[in-house]
PDB file of C-alpha atoms and ligand atoms in Angstrom:
ATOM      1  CA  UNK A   1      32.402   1.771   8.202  1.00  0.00           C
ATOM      2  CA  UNK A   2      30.868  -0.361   5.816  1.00  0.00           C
ATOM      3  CA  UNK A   3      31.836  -2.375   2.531  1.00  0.00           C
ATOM      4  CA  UNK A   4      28.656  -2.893   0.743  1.00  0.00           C
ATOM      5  CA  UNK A   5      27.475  -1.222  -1.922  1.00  0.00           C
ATOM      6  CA  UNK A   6      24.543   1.142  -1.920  1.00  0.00           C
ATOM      7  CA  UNK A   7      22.936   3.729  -4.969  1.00  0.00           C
ATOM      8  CA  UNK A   8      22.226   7.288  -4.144  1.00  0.00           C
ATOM      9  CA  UNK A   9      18.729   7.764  -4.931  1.00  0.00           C
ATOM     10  CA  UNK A  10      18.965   9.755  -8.846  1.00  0.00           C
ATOM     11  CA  UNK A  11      17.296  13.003  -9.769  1.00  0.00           C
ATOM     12  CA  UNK A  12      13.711  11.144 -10.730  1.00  0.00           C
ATOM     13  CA  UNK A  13      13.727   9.351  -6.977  1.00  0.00           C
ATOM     14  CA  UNK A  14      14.159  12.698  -5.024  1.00  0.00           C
ATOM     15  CA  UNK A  15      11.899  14.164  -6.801  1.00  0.00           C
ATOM     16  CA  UNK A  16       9.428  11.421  -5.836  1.00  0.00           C
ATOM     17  CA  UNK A  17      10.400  11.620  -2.661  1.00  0.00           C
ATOM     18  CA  UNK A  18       9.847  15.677  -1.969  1.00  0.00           C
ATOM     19  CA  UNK A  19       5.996  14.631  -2.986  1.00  0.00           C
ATOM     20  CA  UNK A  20       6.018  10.947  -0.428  1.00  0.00           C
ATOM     21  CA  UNK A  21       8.911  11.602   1.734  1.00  0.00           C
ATOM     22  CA  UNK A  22      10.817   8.334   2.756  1.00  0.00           C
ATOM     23  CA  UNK A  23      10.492   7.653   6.797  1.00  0.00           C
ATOM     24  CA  UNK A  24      12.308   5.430   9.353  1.00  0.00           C
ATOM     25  CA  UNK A  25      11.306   2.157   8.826  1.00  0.00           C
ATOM     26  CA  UNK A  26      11.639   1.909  12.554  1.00  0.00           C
ATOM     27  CA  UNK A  27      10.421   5.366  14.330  1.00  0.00           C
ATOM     28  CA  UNK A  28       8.739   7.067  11.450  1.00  0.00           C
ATOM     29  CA  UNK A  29      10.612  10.203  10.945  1.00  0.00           C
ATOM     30  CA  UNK A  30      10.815  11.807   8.060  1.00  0.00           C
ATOM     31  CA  UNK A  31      14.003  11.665   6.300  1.00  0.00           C
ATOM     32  CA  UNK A  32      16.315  14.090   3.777  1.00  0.00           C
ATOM     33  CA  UNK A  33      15.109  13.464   0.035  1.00  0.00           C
ATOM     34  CA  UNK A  34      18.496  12.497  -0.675  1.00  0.00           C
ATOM     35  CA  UNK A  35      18.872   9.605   2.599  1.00  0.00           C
ATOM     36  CA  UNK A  36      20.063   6.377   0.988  1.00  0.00           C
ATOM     37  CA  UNK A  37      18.323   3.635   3.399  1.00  0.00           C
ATOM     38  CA  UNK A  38      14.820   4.169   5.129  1.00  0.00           C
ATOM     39  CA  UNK A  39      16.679   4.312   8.555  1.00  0.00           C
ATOM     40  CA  UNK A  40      17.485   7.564  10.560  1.00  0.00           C
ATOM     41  CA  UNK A  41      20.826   7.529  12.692  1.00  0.00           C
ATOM     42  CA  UNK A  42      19.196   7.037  15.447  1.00  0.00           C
ATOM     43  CA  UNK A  43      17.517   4.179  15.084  1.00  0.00           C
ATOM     44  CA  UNK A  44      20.644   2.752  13.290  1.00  0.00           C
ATOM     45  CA  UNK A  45      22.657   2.987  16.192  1.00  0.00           C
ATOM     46  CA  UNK A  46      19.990   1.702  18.216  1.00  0.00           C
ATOM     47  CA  UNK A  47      19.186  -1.077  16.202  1.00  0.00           C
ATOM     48  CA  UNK A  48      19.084  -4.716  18.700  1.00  0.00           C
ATOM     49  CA  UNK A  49      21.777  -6.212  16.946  1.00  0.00           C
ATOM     50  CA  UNK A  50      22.472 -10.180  18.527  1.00  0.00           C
ATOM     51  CA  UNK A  51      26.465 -10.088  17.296  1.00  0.00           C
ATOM     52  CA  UNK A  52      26.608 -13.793  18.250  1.00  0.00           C
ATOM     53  CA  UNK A  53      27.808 -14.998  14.790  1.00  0.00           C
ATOM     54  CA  UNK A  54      27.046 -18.255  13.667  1.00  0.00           C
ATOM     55  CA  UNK A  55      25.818 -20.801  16.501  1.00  0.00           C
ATOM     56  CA  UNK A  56      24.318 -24.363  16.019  1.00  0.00           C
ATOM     57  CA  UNK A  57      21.053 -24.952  17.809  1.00  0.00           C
ATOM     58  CA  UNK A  58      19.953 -28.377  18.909  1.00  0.00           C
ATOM     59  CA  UNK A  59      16.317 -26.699  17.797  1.00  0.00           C
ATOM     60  CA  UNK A  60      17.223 -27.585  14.004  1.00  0.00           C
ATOM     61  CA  UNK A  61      18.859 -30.261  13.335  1.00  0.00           C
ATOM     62  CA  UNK A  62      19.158 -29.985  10.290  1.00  0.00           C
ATOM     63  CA  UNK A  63      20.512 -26.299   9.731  1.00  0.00           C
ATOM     64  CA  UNK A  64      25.034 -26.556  10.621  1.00  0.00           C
ATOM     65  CA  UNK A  65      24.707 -22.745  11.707  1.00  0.00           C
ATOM     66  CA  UNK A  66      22.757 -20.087  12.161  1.00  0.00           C
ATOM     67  CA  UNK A  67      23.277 -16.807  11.629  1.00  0.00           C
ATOM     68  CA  UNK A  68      20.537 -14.142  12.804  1.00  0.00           C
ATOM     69  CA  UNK A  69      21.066 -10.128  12.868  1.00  0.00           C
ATOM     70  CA  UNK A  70      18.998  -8.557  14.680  1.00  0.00           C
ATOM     71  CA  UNK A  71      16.345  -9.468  17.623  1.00  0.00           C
ATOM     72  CA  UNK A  72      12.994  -8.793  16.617  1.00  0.00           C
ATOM     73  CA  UNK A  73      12.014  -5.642  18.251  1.00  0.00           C
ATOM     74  CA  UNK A  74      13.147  -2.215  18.389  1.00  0.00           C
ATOM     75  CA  UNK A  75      11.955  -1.372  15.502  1.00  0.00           C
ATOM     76  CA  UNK A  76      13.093  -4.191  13.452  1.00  0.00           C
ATOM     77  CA  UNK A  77       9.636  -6.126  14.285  1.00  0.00           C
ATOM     78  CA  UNK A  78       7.648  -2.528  12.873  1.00  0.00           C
ATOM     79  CA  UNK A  79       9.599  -2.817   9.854  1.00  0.00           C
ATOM     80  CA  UNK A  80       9.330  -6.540   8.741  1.00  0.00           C
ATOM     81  CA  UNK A  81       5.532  -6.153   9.003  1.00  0.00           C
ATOM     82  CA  UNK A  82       5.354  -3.113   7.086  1.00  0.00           C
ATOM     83  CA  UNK A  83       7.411  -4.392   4.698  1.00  0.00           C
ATOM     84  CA  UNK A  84       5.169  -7.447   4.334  1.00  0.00           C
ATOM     85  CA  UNK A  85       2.036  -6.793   5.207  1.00  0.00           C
ATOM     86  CA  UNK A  86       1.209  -3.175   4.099  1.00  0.00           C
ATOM     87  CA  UNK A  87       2.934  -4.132   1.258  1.00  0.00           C
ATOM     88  CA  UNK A  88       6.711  -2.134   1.065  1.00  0.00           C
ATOM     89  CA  UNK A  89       8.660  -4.426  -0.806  1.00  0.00           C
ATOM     90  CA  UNK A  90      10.998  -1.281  -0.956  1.00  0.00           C
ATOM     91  CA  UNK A  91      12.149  -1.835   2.982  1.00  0.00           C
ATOM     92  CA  UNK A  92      13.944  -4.631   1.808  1.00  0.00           C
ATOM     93  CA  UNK A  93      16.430  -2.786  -0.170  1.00  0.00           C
ATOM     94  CA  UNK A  94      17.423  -1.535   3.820  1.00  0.00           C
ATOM     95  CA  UNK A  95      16.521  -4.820   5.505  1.00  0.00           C
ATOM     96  CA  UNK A  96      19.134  -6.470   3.789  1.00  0.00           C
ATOM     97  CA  UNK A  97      21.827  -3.891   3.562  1.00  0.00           C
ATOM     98  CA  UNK A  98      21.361  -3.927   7.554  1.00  0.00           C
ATOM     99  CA  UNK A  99      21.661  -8.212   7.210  1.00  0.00           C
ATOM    100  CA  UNK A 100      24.578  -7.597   4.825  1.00  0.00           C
ATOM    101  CA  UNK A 101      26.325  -5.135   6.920  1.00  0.00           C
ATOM    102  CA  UNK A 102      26.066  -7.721  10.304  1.00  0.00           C
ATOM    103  CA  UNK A 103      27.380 -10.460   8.225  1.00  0.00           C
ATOM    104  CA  UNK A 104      29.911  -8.880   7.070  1.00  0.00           C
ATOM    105  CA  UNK A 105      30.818  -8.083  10.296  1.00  0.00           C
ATOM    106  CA  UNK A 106      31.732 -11.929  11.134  1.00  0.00           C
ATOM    107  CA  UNK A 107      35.331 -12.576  11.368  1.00  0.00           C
ATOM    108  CA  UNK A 108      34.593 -16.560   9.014  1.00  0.00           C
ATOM    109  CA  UNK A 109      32.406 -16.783   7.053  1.00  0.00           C
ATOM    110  CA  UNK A 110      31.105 -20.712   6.198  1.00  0.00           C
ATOM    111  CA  UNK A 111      31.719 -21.629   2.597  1.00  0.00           C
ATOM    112  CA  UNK A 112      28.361 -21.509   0.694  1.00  0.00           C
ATOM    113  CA  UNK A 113      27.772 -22.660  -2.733  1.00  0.00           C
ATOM    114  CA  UNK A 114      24.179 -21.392  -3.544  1.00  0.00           C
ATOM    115  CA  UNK A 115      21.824 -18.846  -1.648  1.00  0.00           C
ATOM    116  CA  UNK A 116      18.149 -20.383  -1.276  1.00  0.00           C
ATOM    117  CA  UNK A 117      15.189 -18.196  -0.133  1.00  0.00           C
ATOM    118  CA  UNK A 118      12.447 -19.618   2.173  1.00  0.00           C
ATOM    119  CA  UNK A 119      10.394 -20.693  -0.429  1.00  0.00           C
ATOM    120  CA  UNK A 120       6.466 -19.007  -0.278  1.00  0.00           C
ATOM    121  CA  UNK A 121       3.820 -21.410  -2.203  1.00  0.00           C
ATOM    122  CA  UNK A 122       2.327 -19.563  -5.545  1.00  0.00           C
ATOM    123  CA  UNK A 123      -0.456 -18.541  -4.915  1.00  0.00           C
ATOM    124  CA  UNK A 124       0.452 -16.882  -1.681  1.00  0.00           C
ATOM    125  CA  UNK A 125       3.591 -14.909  -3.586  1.00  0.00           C
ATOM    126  CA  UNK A 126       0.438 -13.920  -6.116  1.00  0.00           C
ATOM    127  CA  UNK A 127      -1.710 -12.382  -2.994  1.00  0.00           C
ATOM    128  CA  UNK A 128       1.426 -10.966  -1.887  1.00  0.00           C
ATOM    129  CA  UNK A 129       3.030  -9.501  -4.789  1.00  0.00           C
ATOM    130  CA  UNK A 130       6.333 -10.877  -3.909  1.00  0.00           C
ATOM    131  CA  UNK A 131       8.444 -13.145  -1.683  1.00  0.00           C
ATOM    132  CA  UNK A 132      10.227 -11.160   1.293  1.00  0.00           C
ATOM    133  CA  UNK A 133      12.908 -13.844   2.177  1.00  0.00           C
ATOM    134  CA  UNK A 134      13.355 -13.611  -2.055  1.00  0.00           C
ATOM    135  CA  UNK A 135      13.714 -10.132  -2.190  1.00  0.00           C
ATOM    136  CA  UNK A 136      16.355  -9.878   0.797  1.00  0.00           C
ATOM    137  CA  UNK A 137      18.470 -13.302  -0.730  1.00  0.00           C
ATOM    138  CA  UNK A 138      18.648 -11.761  -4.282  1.00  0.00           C
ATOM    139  CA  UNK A 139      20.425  -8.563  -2.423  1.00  0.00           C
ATOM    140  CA  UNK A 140      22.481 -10.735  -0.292  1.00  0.00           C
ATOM    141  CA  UNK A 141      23.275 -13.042  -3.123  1.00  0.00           C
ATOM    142  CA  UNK A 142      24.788  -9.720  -4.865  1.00  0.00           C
ATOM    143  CA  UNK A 143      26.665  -8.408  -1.322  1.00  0.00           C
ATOM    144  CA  UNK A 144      28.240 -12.379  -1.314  1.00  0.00           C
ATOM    145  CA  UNK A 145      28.929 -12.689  -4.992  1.00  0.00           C
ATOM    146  CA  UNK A 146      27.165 -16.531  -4.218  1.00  0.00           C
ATOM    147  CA  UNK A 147      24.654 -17.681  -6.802  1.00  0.00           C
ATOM    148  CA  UNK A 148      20.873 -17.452  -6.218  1.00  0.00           C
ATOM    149  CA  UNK A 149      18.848 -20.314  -6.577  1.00  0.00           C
ATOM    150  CA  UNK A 150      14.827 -19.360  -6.814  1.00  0.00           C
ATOM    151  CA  UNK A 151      13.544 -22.589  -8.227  1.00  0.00           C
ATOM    152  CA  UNK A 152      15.043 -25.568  -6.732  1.00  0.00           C
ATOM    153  CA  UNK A 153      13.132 -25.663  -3.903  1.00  0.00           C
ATOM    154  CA  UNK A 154       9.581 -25.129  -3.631  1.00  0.00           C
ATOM    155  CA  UNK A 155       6.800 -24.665  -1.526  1.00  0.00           C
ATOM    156  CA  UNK A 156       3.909 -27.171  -3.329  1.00  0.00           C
ATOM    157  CA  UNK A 157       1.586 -27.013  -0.591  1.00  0.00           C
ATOM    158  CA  UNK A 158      -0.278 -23.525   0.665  1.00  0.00           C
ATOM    159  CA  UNK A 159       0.038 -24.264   4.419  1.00  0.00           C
ATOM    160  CA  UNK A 160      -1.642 -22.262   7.564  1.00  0.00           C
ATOM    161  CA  UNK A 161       1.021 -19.497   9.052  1.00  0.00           C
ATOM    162  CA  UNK A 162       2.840 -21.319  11.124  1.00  0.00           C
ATOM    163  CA  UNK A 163       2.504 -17.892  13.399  1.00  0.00           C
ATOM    164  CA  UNK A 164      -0.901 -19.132  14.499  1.00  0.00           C
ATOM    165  CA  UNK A 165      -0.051 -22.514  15.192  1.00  0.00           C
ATOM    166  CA  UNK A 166       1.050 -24.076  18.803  1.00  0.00           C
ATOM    167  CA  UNK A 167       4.158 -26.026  18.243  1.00  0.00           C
ATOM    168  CA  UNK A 168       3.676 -29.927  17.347  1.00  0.00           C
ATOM    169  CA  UNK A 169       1.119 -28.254  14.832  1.00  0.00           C
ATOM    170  CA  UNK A 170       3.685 -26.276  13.282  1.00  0.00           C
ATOM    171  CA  UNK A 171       5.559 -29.540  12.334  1.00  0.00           C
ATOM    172  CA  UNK A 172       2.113 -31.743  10.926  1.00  0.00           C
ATOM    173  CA  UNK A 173       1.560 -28.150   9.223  1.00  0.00           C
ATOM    174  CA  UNK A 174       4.638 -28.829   6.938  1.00  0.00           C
ATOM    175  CA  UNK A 175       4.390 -32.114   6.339  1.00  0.00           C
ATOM    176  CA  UNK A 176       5.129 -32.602   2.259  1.00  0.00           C
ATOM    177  CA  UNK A 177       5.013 -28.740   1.941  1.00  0.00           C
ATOM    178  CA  UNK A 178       8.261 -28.504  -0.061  1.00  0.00           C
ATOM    179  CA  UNK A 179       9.804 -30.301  -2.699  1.00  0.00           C
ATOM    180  CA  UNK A 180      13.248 -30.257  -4.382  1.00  0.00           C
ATOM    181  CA  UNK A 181      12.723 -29.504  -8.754  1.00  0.00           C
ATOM    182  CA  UNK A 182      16.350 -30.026  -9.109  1.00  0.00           C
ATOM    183  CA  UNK A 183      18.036 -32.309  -7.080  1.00  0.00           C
ATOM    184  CA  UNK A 184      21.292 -32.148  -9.111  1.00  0.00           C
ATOM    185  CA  UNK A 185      21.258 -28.156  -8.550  1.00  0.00           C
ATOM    186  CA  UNK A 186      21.704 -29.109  -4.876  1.00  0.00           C
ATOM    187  CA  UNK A 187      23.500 -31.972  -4.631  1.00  0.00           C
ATOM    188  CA  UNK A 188      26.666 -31.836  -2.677  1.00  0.00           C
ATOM    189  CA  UNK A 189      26.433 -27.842  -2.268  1.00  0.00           C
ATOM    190  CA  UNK A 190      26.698 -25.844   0.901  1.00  0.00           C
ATOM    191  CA  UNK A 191      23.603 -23.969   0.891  1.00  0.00           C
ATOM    192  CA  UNK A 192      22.615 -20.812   2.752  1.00  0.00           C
ATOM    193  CA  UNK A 193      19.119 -20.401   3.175  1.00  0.00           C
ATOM    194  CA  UNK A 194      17.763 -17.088   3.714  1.00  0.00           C
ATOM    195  CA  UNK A 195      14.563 -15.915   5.901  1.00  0.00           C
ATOM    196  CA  UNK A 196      13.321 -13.077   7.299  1.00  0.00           C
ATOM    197  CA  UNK A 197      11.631 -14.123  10.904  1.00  0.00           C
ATOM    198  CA  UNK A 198      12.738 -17.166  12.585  1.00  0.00           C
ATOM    199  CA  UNK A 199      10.483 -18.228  15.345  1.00  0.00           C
ATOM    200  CA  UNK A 200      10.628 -21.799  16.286  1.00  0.00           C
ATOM    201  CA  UNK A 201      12.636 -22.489  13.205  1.00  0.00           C
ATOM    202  CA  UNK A 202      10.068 -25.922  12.397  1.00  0.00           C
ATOM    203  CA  UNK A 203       9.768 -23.926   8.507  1.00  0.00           C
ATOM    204  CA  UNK A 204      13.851 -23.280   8.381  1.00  0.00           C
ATOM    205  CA  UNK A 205      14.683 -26.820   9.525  1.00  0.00           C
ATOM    206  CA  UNK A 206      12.123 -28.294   7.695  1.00  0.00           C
ATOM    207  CA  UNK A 207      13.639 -26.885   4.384  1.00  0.00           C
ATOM    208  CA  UNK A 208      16.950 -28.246   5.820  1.00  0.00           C
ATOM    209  CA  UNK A 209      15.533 -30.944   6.361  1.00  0.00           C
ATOM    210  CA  UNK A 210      14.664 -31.890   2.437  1.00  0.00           C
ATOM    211  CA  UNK A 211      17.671 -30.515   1.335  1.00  0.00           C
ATOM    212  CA  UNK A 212      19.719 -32.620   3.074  1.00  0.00           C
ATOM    213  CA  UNK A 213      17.896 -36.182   2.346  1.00  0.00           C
ATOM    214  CA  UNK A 214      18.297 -34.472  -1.102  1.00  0.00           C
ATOM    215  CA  UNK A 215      22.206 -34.528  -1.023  1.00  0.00           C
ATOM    216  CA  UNK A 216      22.909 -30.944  -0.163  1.00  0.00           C
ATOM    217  CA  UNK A 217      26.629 -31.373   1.887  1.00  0.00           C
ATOM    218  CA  UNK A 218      26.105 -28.297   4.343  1.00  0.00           C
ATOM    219  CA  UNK A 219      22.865 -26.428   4.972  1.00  0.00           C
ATOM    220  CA  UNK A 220      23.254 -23.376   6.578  1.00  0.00           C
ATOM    221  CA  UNK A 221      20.560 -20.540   7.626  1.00  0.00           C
ATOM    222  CA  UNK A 222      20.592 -16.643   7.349  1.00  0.00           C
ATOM    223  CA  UNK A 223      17.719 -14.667   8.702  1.00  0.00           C
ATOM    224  CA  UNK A 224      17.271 -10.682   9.470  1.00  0.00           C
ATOM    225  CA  UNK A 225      15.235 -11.222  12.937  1.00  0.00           C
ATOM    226  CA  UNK A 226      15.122 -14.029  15.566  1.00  0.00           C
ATOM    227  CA  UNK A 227      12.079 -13.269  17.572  1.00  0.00           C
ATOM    228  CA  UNK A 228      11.239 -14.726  21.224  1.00  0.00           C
ATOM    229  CA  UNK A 229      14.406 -15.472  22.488  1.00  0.00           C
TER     230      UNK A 229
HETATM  231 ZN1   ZN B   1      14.228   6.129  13.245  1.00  0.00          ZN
END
């Protein structure tokens, strides 16, 4: 059913895992010691796929398409949090085969030069550990054969969550929050940025945004979960 790769956990893993067995990212099962994603059947099948493809949206300007896989809920909402904040950078090995898998599943795919992750600012990455929308572009940069590109844009600014602010906010919140290192790494590429959570979109389009008065040609956005709509 699908096309993307995926390693069988080795002798080492399962032996790891009979001591901290892996569960359902969504439900919380426990799962066989040899179970390849942190997903049971179940919820798979379940999972609130949107299956709407690429789709402009006169929300952001400034992104050509975007693609989102999943609603967030279901499940899907549980695991994005516990991925990043009670700190499983592991989930996203199965967060983005699930991404992969759905775009995969689109019957054109826009051509894209260069895979950019939502940049997070320093010294929130350091609190962190890592980067989410990082961690799922690297694996989706892999699944696309499409290079990665981790450093020409950047978050320079450490902003509020944009979660907690009321909309006009979220845009004054951004304001000269991300530069472009290396314009001529962008400069007449397609790009696909990658995300975890859209919301609004104000972070998504404003990355567009720079991009584009940058000289990137096409800016296009990928994210795992859309949530309140
Ligand atoms: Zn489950």
């Amino acid at each position: 059913m699908n096309t993307l790769e995926l390693k069988k956990p080795g002798f080492a893993e399962r032996l790891i895992r009979l001591l901290y067995p892996v569960k359902c990212m969504c439900c919380g099962v426990i799962l066989r010691e040899d179970t390849v994603l942190s997903l049971c059947e179940a919820c798979y099948k379940m999972l609130p796929r949107c299956e709407c493809g690429f789709y402009e949206t006169f929300r952001l300007p400034y992104i050509d398409g975007l693609f989102s896989a999943f609603h967030y809920e279901q499940g899907i909402d549980k695991a994005i949090q516990e991925m990043k904040f009670k700190n499983q950078p592991g989930l996203a090995k199965t967060l983005a085969y699930i991404l992969g898998e759905e775009y995969m599943k689109e019957p054109v795919f826009p051509p894209v030069d260069l895979i950019i992750p939502v940049p997070m600012h320093r010294s929130k990455k350091r609190q962190r550990g890592f980067n989410q929308a990082e961690l799922l572009a690297e694996r989706i940069s892999g699944y696309l054969n499409i290079p990665l590109d981790k450093t020409s844009l950047v978050k320079v600014r450490n902003t509020k969550p944009q979660s907690s602010l009321a909309r006009m906010q979220r845009l004054n919140n951004l304001e000269n929050a991300f530069e472009i290192k290396n314009i001529w790494n962008i400069k007449d590429k397609n790009i696909l940025l990658v995300d975890d959570v859209i919301t609004t979109g104000t972070t998504i389009d404003t990355c567009g945004k720079i991009l584009y008065e940058s000289g990137a040609a096409k800016i296009y956005a990928m994210v795992l979960a859309i949530a309140g709509n």
